[in-house]
Amino acid sequence: EVEKINLEEVFDVVKKIKGKNVLIVSNLPSVARRFKSQLNENAKVIARFEEIPEMFHNEIESWKNLSENDIVILIRDEKSESKEIKKSFEFIKKVVKNYIEIKSKGKNKLERILYLIWYVDLVSYYLALELKVDPLATEMIKKYKEYVYSD
């Protein structure tokens, strides 16, 4: 049986990130990039992502300048995390005040990754609705394509 997503949790994430600068952190770059892209396209908000452990070579230095308007979202699959990755997440939680953890659920890695993808897609969709923007509209993408591909 597939793990069910708790929509109340999704709505809680939406409330916490509304109006914030979103920084997504994960050792699962495909999920983190998708979440960033879904927030950009569906909710029309600026977001970025960083990958663990790479972010600890340089990005972490800039975190001294995080503000109250920044929120860090930790996307995790604890069952597949090495000791170093677990400690990396612990370190972030020690140095960052404003963070949310989104943890995978499922029997195997594929189920857990799909769970995370569905979860973050729902966050982006409901954030769009909360912000009263059409998640299907892609006006800037259309303008870009018209500009670049018209002769």
Short mmCIF file of N, CA and C in Angstrom, two decimals:
data_model
loop_
_atom_site.label_atom_id
_atom_site.label_comp_id
_atom_site.label_asym_id
_atom_site.label_seq_id
_atom_site.Cartn_x
_atom_site.Cartn_y
_atom_site.Cartn_z
N GLU A 1 0.84 -1.19 0.00
CA GLU A 1 0.00 0.00 0.00
C GLU A 1 0.89 1.25 0.00
N VAL A 2 0.54 2.19 -0.84
CA VAL A 2 1.30 3.43 -0.97
C VAL A 2 1.02 4.33 0.23
N GLU A 3 2.06 4.96 0.73
CA GLU A 3 1.91 5.88 1.86
C GLU A 3 1.04 7.06 1.45
N LYS A 4 0.13 7.43 2.30
CA LYS A 4 -0.75 8.56 2.01
C LYS A 4 -0.12 9.85 2.53
N ILE A 5 -0.32 10.91 1.79
CA ILE A 5 0.20 12.22 2.19
C ILE A 5 -0.85 12.90 3.05
N ASN A 6 -0.42 13.41 4.18
CA ASN A 6 -1.29 14.14 5.09
C ASN A 6 -1.43 15.57 4.58
N LEU A 7 -2.60 15.91 4.06
CA LEU A 7 -2.81 17.24 3.49
C LEU A 7 -2.71 18.35 4.54
N GLU A 8 -3.03 18.03 5.78
CA GLU A 8 -2.87 19.05 6.84
C GLU A 8 -1.41 19.44 6.98
N GLU A 9 -0.51 18.47 6.87
CA GLU A 9 0.93 18.78 6.90
C GLU A 9 1.32 19.65 5.72
N VAL A 10 0.79 19.31 4.55
CA VAL A 10 1.07 20.10 3.34
C VAL A 10 0.60 21.53 3.54
N PHE A 11 -0.61 21.71 4.05
CA PHE A 11 -1.15 23.05 4.28
C PHE A 11 -0.31 23.82 5.30
N ASP A 12 0.20 23.11 6.29
CA ASP A 12 1.07 23.73 7.29
C ASP A 12 2.36 24.23 6.65
N VAL A 13 2.95 23.45 5.76
CA VAL A 13 4.15 23.88 5.03
C VAL A 13 3.83 25.11 4.19
N VAL A 14 2.70 25.10 3.51
CA VAL A 14 2.29 26.24 2.68
C VAL A 14 2.21 27.51 3.53
N LYS A 15 1.57 27.41 4.69
CA LYS A 15 1.45 28.59 5.57
C LYS A 15 2.81 29.10 6.01
N LYS A 16 3.73 28.18 6.31
CA LYS A 16 5.05 28.58 6.81
C LYS A 16 5.93 29.20 5.73
N ILE A 17 5.75 28.80 4.47
CA ILE A 17 6.63 29.33 3.42
C ILE A 17 6.03 30.51 2.67
N LYS A 18 4.74 30.75 2.85
CA LYS A 18 4.10 31.87 2.16
C LYS A 18 4.81 33.18 2.51
N GLY A 19 5.24 33.90 1.49
CA GLY A 19 5.89 35.19 1.69
C GLY A 19 7.35 35.11 2.10
N LYS A 20 7.91 33.90 2.11
CA LYS A 20 9.31 33.71 2.53
C LYS A 20 10.21 33.48 1.31
N ASN A 21 11.50 33.73 1.51
CA ASN A 21 12.51 33.32 0.54
C ASN A 21 12.80 31.86 0.82
N VAL A 22 12.56 31.00 -0.15
CA VAL A 22 12.66 29.56 0.06
C VAL A 22 14.01 29.03 -0.42
N LEU A 23 14.69 28.35 0.49
CA LEU A 23 15.96 27.68 0.19
C LEU A 23 15.78 26.20 0.50
N ILE A 24 15.81 25.38 -0.53
CA ILE A 24 15.60 23.95 -0.40
C ILE A 24 16.96 23.27 -0.31
N VAL A 25 17.11 22.38 0.67
CA VAL A 25 18.37 21.67 0.88
C VAL A 25 18.08 20.18 0.94
N SER A 26 18.89 19.41 0.21
CA SER A 26 18.71 17.97 0.23
C SER A 26 19.95 17.28 -0.31
N ASN A 27 20.06 16.01 0.00
CA ASN A 27 21.05 15.17 -0.66
C ASN A 27 20.39 14.41 -1.81
N LEU A 28 19.16 14.79 -2.14
CA LEU A 28 18.40 14.24 -3.26
C LEU A 28 18.18 15.37 -4.28
N PRO A 29 19.19 15.68 -5.09
CA PRO A 29 19.09 16.86 -5.96
C PRO A 29 17.94 16.82 -6.95
N SER A 30 17.55 15.64 -7.41
CA SER A 30 16.44 15.58 -8.36
C SER A 30 15.14 16.03 -7.71
N VAL A 31 14.92 15.65 -6.47
CA VAL A 31 13.69 16.07 -5.76
C VAL A 31 13.77 17.55 -5.42
N ALA A 32 14.92 18.01 -4.96
CA ALA A 32 15.09 19.42 -4.59
C ALA A 32 14.91 20.32 -5.81
N ARG A 33 15.51 19.94 -6.93
CA ARG A 33 15.37 20.75 -8.15
C ARG A 33 13.91 20.77 -8.62
N ARG A 34 13.25 19.64 -8.55
CA ARG A 34 11.84 19.60 -8.95
C ARG A 34 11.01 20.52 -8.06
N PHE A 35 11.24 20.48 -6.75
CA PHE A 35 10.49 21.33 -5.84
C PHE A 35 10.72 22.80 -6.18
N LYS A 36 11.97 23.18 -6.39
CA LYS A 36 12.29 24.56 -6.77
C LYS A 36 11.54 24.92 -8.05
N SER A 37 11.61 24.06 -9.05
CA SER A 37 10.96 24.34 -10.34
C SER A 37 9.44 24.42 -10.21
N GLN A 38 8.86 23.55 -9.39
CA GLN A 38 7.41 23.58 -9.19
C GLN A 38 6.98 24.85 -8.45
N LEU A 39 7.77 25.28 -7.47
CA LEU A 39 7.46 26.54 -6.80
C LEU A 39 7.55 27.71 -7.78
N ASN A 40 8.58 27.69 -8.63
CA ASN A 40 8.74 28.75 -9.63
C ASN A 40 7.55 28.78 -10.59
N GLU A 41 7.25 27.64 -11.18
CA GLU A 41 6.24 27.60 -12.23
C GLU A 41 4.81 27.64 -11.71
N ASN A 42 4.51 26.87 -10.69
CA ASN A 42 3.13 26.79 -10.20
C ASN A 42 2.75 27.98 -9.33
N ALA A 43 3.58 28.28 -8.34
CA ALA A 43 3.25 29.34 -7.37
C ALA A 43 3.85 30.69 -7.76
N LYS A 44 4.71 30.69 -8.79
CA LYS A 44 5.34 31.93 -9.29
C LYS A 44 6.19 32.61 -8.21
N VAL A 45 6.85 31.82 -7.38
CA VAL A 45 7.73 32.36 -6.35
C VAL A 45 9.18 32.00 -6.66
N ILE A 46 10.07 32.85 -6.21
CA ILE A 46 11.49 32.59 -6.38
C ILE A 46 11.93 31.63 -5.28
N ALA A 47 12.63 30.59 -5.68
CA ALA A 47 13.16 29.61 -4.74
C ALA A 47 14.49 29.14 -5.31
N ARG A 48 15.31 28.59 -4.44
CA ARG A 48 16.57 28.00 -4.90
C ARG A 48 16.83 26.73 -4.12
N PHE A 49 17.79 25.94 -4.61
CA PHE A 49 18.12 24.71 -3.88
C PHE A 49 19.63 24.54 -3.81
N GLU A 50 20.04 23.84 -2.77
CA GLU A 50 21.44 23.49 -2.57
C GLU A 50 21.51 22.01 -2.23
N GLU A 51 22.61 21.41 -2.64
CA GLU A 51 22.78 19.98 -2.43
C GLU A 51 23.79 19.71 -1.32
N ILE A 52 23.43 18.76 -0.47
CA ILE A 52 24.35 18.26 0.55
C ILE A 52 25.12 17.11 -0.10
N PRO A 53 26.40 17.02 0.03
CA PRO A 53 27.30 17.79 0.88
C PRO A 53 27.94 19.01 0.21
N GLU A 54 27.71 19.19 -1.10
CA GLU A 54 28.38 20.26 -1.84
C GLU A 54 28.24 21.63 -1.19
N MET A 55 27.08 21.91 -0.62
CA MET A 55 26.83 23.25 -0.06
C MET A 55 27.80 23.62 1.07
N PHE A 56 28.40 22.61 1.70
CA PHE A 56 29.30 22.88 2.81
C PHE A 56 30.70 23.30 2.36
N HIS A 57 30.93 23.34 1.05
CA HIS A 57 32.21 23.82 0.53
C HIS A 57 32.22 25.33 0.37
N ASN A 58 31.04 25.95 0.27
CA ASN A 58 31.00 27.40 0.08
C ASN A 58 29.67 28.04 0.51
N GLU A 59 28.56 27.51 0.10
CA GLU A 59 27.24 28.09 0.37
C GLU A 59 27.02 28.38 1.85
N ILE A 60 27.46 27.50 2.71
CA ILE A 60 27.17 27.62 4.14
C ILE A 60 27.70 28.93 4.72
N GLU A 61 28.77 29.47 4.16
CA GLU A 61 29.32 30.74 4.64
C GLU A 61 28.32 31.88 4.50
N SER A 62 27.53 31.86 3.44
CA SER A 62 26.55 32.93 3.23
C SER A 62 25.37 32.84 4.18
N TRP A 63 25.22 31.73 4.84
CA TRP A 63 24.08 31.54 5.74
C TRP A 63 24.18 32.42 6.99
N LYS A 64 25.32 33.02 7.21
CA LYS A 64 25.43 33.99 8.30
C LYS A 64 24.47 35.15 8.06
N ASN A 65 24.08 35.34 6.80
CA ASN A 65 23.24 36.47 6.42
C ASN A 65 21.78 36.10 6.21
N LEU A 66 21.37 34.91 6.62
CA LEU A 66 19.96 34.56 6.51
C LEU A 66 19.13 35.50 7.39
N SER A 67 17.96 35.85 6.90
CA SER A 67 17.10 36.77 7.65
C SER A 67 15.83 36.05 8.10
N GLU A 68 15.02 36.77 8.84
CA GLU A 68 13.73 36.23 9.30
C GLU A 68 12.83 35.88 8.12
N ASN A 69 13.09 36.49 6.96
CA ASN A 69 12.25 36.24 5.79
C ASN A 69 12.73 35.04 4.98
N ASP A 70 13.79 34.39 5.42
CA ASP A 70 14.31 33.20 4.74
C ASP A 70 13.83 31.95 5.48
N ILE A 71 13.47 30.95 4.71
CA ILE A 71 13.12 29.66 5.31
C ILE A 71 13.85 28.55 4.56
N VAL A 72 14.42 27.64 5.32
CA VAL A 72 15.15 26.51 4.76
C VAL A 72 14.25 25.28 4.83
N ILE A 73 14.13 24.59 3.71
CA ILE A 73 13.33 23.37 3.68
C ILE A 73 14.29 22.20 3.47
N LEU A 74 14.30 21.30 4.43
CA LEU A 74 15.16 20.12 4.38
C LEU A 74 14.35 18.96 3.84
N ILE A 75 14.76 18.43 2.71
CA ILE A 75 14.07 17.29 2.11
C ILE A 75 14.92 16.06 2.37
N ARG A 76 14.32 15.08 3.08
CA ARG A 76 15.11 13.97 3.59
C ARG A 76 14.52 12.60 3.30
N ASP A 77 15.43 11.66 3.06
CA ASP A 77 15.09 10.24 3.04
C ASP A 77 16.01 9.60 4.07
N GLU A 78 15.59 9.63 5.33
CA GLU A 78 16.44 9.20 6.43
C GLU A 78 16.93 7.75 6.29
N LYS A 79 16.13 6.90 5.67
CA LYS A 79 16.52 5.49 5.55
C LYS A 79 17.73 5.29 4.65
N SER A 80 18.01 6.24 3.77
CA SER A 80 19.16 6.07 2.87
C SER A 80 20.31 7.02 3.20
N GLU A 81 20.20 7.77 4.30
CA GLU A 81 21.25 8.74 4.65
C GLU A 81 22.43 8.07 5.34
N SER A 82 23.62 8.44 4.90
CA SER A 82 24.83 8.00 5.58
C SER A 82 24.96 8.77 6.89
N LYS A 83 25.89 8.33 7.72
CA LYS A 83 26.15 9.02 8.99
C LYS A 83 26.51 10.49 8.73
N GLU A 84 27.34 10.74 7.71
CA GLU A 84 27.78 12.10 7.40
C GLU A 84 26.61 12.98 6.94
N ILE A 85 25.72 12.41 6.15
CA ILE A 85 24.56 13.17 5.67
C ILE A 85 23.64 13.50 6.84
N LYS A 86 23.40 12.52 7.72
CA LYS A 86 22.57 12.76 8.91
C LYS A 86 23.16 13.90 9.75
N LYS A 87 24.48 13.86 9.96
CA LYS A 87 25.14 14.91 10.75
C LYS A 87 25.10 16.25 10.03
N SER A 88 25.12 16.23 8.71
CA SER A 88 25.01 17.48 7.95
C SER A 88 23.65 18.13 8.19
N PHE A 89 22.59 17.33 8.15
CA PHE A 89 21.26 17.86 8.45
C PHE A 89 21.19 18.37 9.90
N GLU A 90 21.79 17.63 10.82
CA GLU A 90 21.80 18.07 12.22
C GLU A 90 22.51 19.42 12.36
N PHE A 91 23.61 19.58 11.64
CA PHE A 91 24.35 20.84 11.69
C PHE A 91 23.47 21.99 11.21
N ILE A 92 22.79 21.79 10.11
CA ILE A 92 21.90 22.84 9.58
C ILE A 92 20.86 23.21 10.63
N LYS A 93 20.28 22.21 11.27
CA LYS A 93 19.25 22.48 12.28
C LYS A 93 19.82 23.23 13.49
N LYS A 94 21.12 23.11 13.73
CA LYS A 94 21.75 23.85 14.83
C LYS A 94 22.00 25.31 14.46
N VAL A 95 22.29 25.59 13.20
CA VAL A 95 22.69 26.95 12.81
C VAL A 95 21.57 27.77 12.17
N VAL A 96 20.46 27.13 11.85
CA VAL A 96 19.34 27.82 11.20
C VAL A 96 18.14 27.84 12.14
N LYS A 97 17.54 29.00 12.29
CA LYS A 97 16.37 29.11 13.16
C LYS A 97 15.08 28.69 12.45
N ASN A 98 14.97 29.07 11.19
CA ASN A 98 13.72 28.93 10.46
C ASN A 98 13.85 27.82 9.41
N TYR A 99 13.44 26.61 9.79
CA TYR A 99 13.52 25.50 8.85
C TYR A 99 12.30 24.58 9.00
N ILE A 100 12.08 23.82 7.94
CA ILE A 100 11.03 22.80 7.90
C ILE A 100 11.68 21.53 7.38
N GLU A 101 11.31 20.41 7.94
CA GLU A 101 11.78 19.12 7.42
C GLU A 101 10.62 18.41 6.72
N ILE A 102 10.90 17.95 5.52
CA ILE A 102 9.95 17.10 4.79
C ILE A 102 10.64 15.75 4.66
N LYS A 103 10.04 14.74 5.28
CA LYS A 103 10.67 13.41 5.33
C LYS A 103 9.89 12.42 4.47
N SER A 104 10.64 11.56 3.83
CA SER A 104 10.04 10.55 2.97
C SER A 104 9.31 9.48 3.78
N LYS A 105 8.42 8.79 3.07
CA LYS A 105 7.74 7.62 3.62
C LYS A 105 7.66 6.59 2.51
N GLY A 106 7.75 5.32 2.89
CA GLY A 106 7.64 4.25 1.90
C GLY A 106 8.51 3.08 2.25
N LYS A 107 8.22 1.95 1.61
CA LYS A 107 8.92 0.70 1.92
C LYS A 107 10.28 0.61 1.24
N ASN A 108 10.41 1.22 0.07
CA ASN A 108 11.68 1.14 -0.66
C ASN A 108 12.04 2.52 -1.18
N LYS A 109 13.23 2.64 -1.73
CA LYS A 109 13.72 3.96 -2.14
C LYS A 109 12.83 4.60 -3.20
N LEU A 110 12.37 3.83 -4.17
CA LEU A 110 11.50 4.38 -5.21
C LEU A 110 10.22 4.94 -4.60
N GLU A 111 9.58 4.20 -3.72
CA GLU A 111 8.36 4.69 -3.07
C GLU A 111 8.64 5.98 -2.29
N ARG A 112 9.79 6.02 -1.61
CA ARG A 112 10.11 7.19 -0.79
C ARG A 112 10.38 8.41 -1.67
N ILE A 113 11.05 8.23 -2.79
CA ILE A 113 11.31 9.34 -3.71
C ILE A 113 10.00 9.83 -4.33
N LEU A 114 9.17 8.91 -4.77
CA LEU A 114 7.87 9.30 -5.34
C LEU A 114 7.00 10.02 -4.31
N TYR A 115 7.03 9.55 -3.08
CA TYR A 115 6.29 10.22 -2.01
C TYR A 115 6.74 11.68 -1.89
N LEU A 116 8.05 11.89 -1.87
CA LEU A 116 8.58 13.26 -1.75
C LEU A 116 8.16 14.12 -2.95
N ILE A 117 8.23 13.56 -4.14
CA ILE A 117 7.84 14.31 -5.34
C ILE A 117 6.37 14.71 -5.26
N TRP A 118 5.51 13.77 -4.91
CA TRP A 118 4.09 14.09 -4.80
C TRP A 118 3.86 15.14 -3.71
N TYR A 119 4.56 15.00 -2.62
CA TYR A 119 4.41 15.93 -1.50
C TYR A 119 4.76 17.35 -1.92
N VAL A 120 5.94 17.52 -2.53
CA VAL A 120 6.37 18.87 -2.90
C VAL A 120 5.53 19.44 -4.03
N ASP A 121 5.04 18.58 -4.92
CA ASP A 121 4.13 19.06 -5.96
C ASP A 121 2.85 19.62 -5.33
N LEU A 122 2.33 18.92 -4.33
CA LEU A 122 1.14 19.42 -3.64
C LEU A 122 1.41 20.75 -2.93
N VAL A 123 2.57 20.87 -2.31
CA VAL A 123 2.92 22.14 -1.66
C VAL A 123 2.92 23.26 -2.70
N SER A 124 3.53 23.04 -3.85
CA SER A 124 3.59 24.10 -4.86
C SER A 124 2.20 24.45 -5.38
N TYR A 125 1.35 23.46 -5.56
CA TYR A 125 -0.01 23.69 -6.05
C TYR A 125 -0.84 24.48 -5.03
N TYR A 126 -0.81 24.03 -3.78
CA TYR A 126 -1.61 24.72 -2.76
C TYR A 126 -1.04 26.09 -2.41
N LEU A 127 0.26 26.27 -2.55
CA LEU A 127 0.83 27.61 -2.36
C LEU A 127 0.32 28.54 -3.46
N ALA A 128 0.25 28.05 -4.68
CA ALA A 128 -0.29 28.85 -5.78
C ALA A 128 -1.72 29.29 -5.46
N LEU A 129 -2.54 28.36 -5.00
CA LEU A 129 -3.92 28.69 -4.66
C LEU A 129 -3.97 29.70 -3.52
N GLU A 130 -3.12 29.51 -2.51
CA GLU A 130 -3.05 30.44 -1.38
C GLU A 130 -2.67 31.84 -1.83
N LEU A 131 -1.78 31.91 -2.82
CA LEU A 131 -1.32 33.21 -3.34
C LEU A 131 -2.26 33.77 -4.41
N LYS A 132 -3.30 33.00 -4.73
CA LYS A 132 -4.29 33.39 -5.73
C LYS A 132 -3.67 33.60 -7.11
N VAL A 133 -2.78 32.67 -7.46
CA VAL A 133 -2.21 32.66 -8.80
C VAL A 133 -2.60 31.35 -9.49
N ASP A 134 -2.72 31.41 -10.81
CA ASP A 134 -3.11 30.25 -11.58
C ASP A 134 -1.89 29.33 -11.75
N PRO A 135 -1.92 28.14 -11.17
CA PRO A 135 -0.76 27.26 -11.27
C PRO A 135 -0.51 26.75 -12.70
N LEU A 136 -1.52 26.84 -13.55
CA LEU A 136 -1.38 26.37 -14.94
C LEU A 136 -0.85 27.45 -15.88
N ALA A 137 -0.97 28.70 -15.50
CA ALA A 137 -0.55 29.79 -16.38
C ALA A 137 0.98 29.82 -16.48
N THR A 138 1.46 30.00 -17.70
CA THR A 138 2.92 30.10 -17.92
C THR A 138 3.20 31.25 -18.88
N GLU A 139 2.73 32.42 -18.54
CA GLU A 139 2.83 33.61 -19.39
C GLU A 139 4.27 33.94 -19.77
N MET A 140 5.16 33.95 -18.80
CA MET A 140 6.55 34.32 -19.08
C MET A 140 7.24 33.27 -19.96
N ILE A 141 6.92 32.01 -19.77
CA ILE A 141 7.50 30.97 -20.61
C ILE A 141 7.03 31.15 -22.05
N LYS A 142 5.74 31.44 -22.22
CA LYS A 142 5.20 31.67 -23.56
C LYS A 142 5.85 32.90 -24.21
N LYS A 143 6.00 33.98 -23.44
CA LYS A 143 6.65 35.17 -23.97
C LYS A 143 8.08 34.88 -24.40
N TYR A 144 8.78 34.13 -23.59
CA TYR A 144 10.15 33.75 -23.91
C TYR A 144 10.20 32.97 -25.22
N LYS A 145 9.36 31.95 -25.34
CA LYS A 145 9.36 31.12 -26.54
C LYS A 145 8.99 31.93 -27.78
N GLU A 146 8.02 32.82 -27.65
CA GLU A 146 7.65 33.66 -28.78
C GLU A 146 8.81 34.54 -29.21
N TYR A 147 9.49 35.10 -28.25
CA TYR A 147 10.62 35.99 -28.54
C TYR A 147 11.79 35.24 -29.20
N VAL A 148 12.15 34.13 -28.61
CA VAL A 148 13.33 33.41 -29.08
C VAL A 148 13.07 32.67 -30.39
N TYR A 149 11.90 32.09 -30.55
CA TYR A 149 11.65 31.23 -31.70
C TYR A 149 10.87 31.88 -32.82
N SER A 150 10.59 33.18 -32.72
CA SER A 150 9.90 33.85 -33.83
C SER A 150 10.95 34.43 -34.76
N ASP A 151 10.64 34.44 -36.03
CA ASP A 151 11.58 35.01 -37.00
C ASP A 151 11.06 36.29 -37.61
#
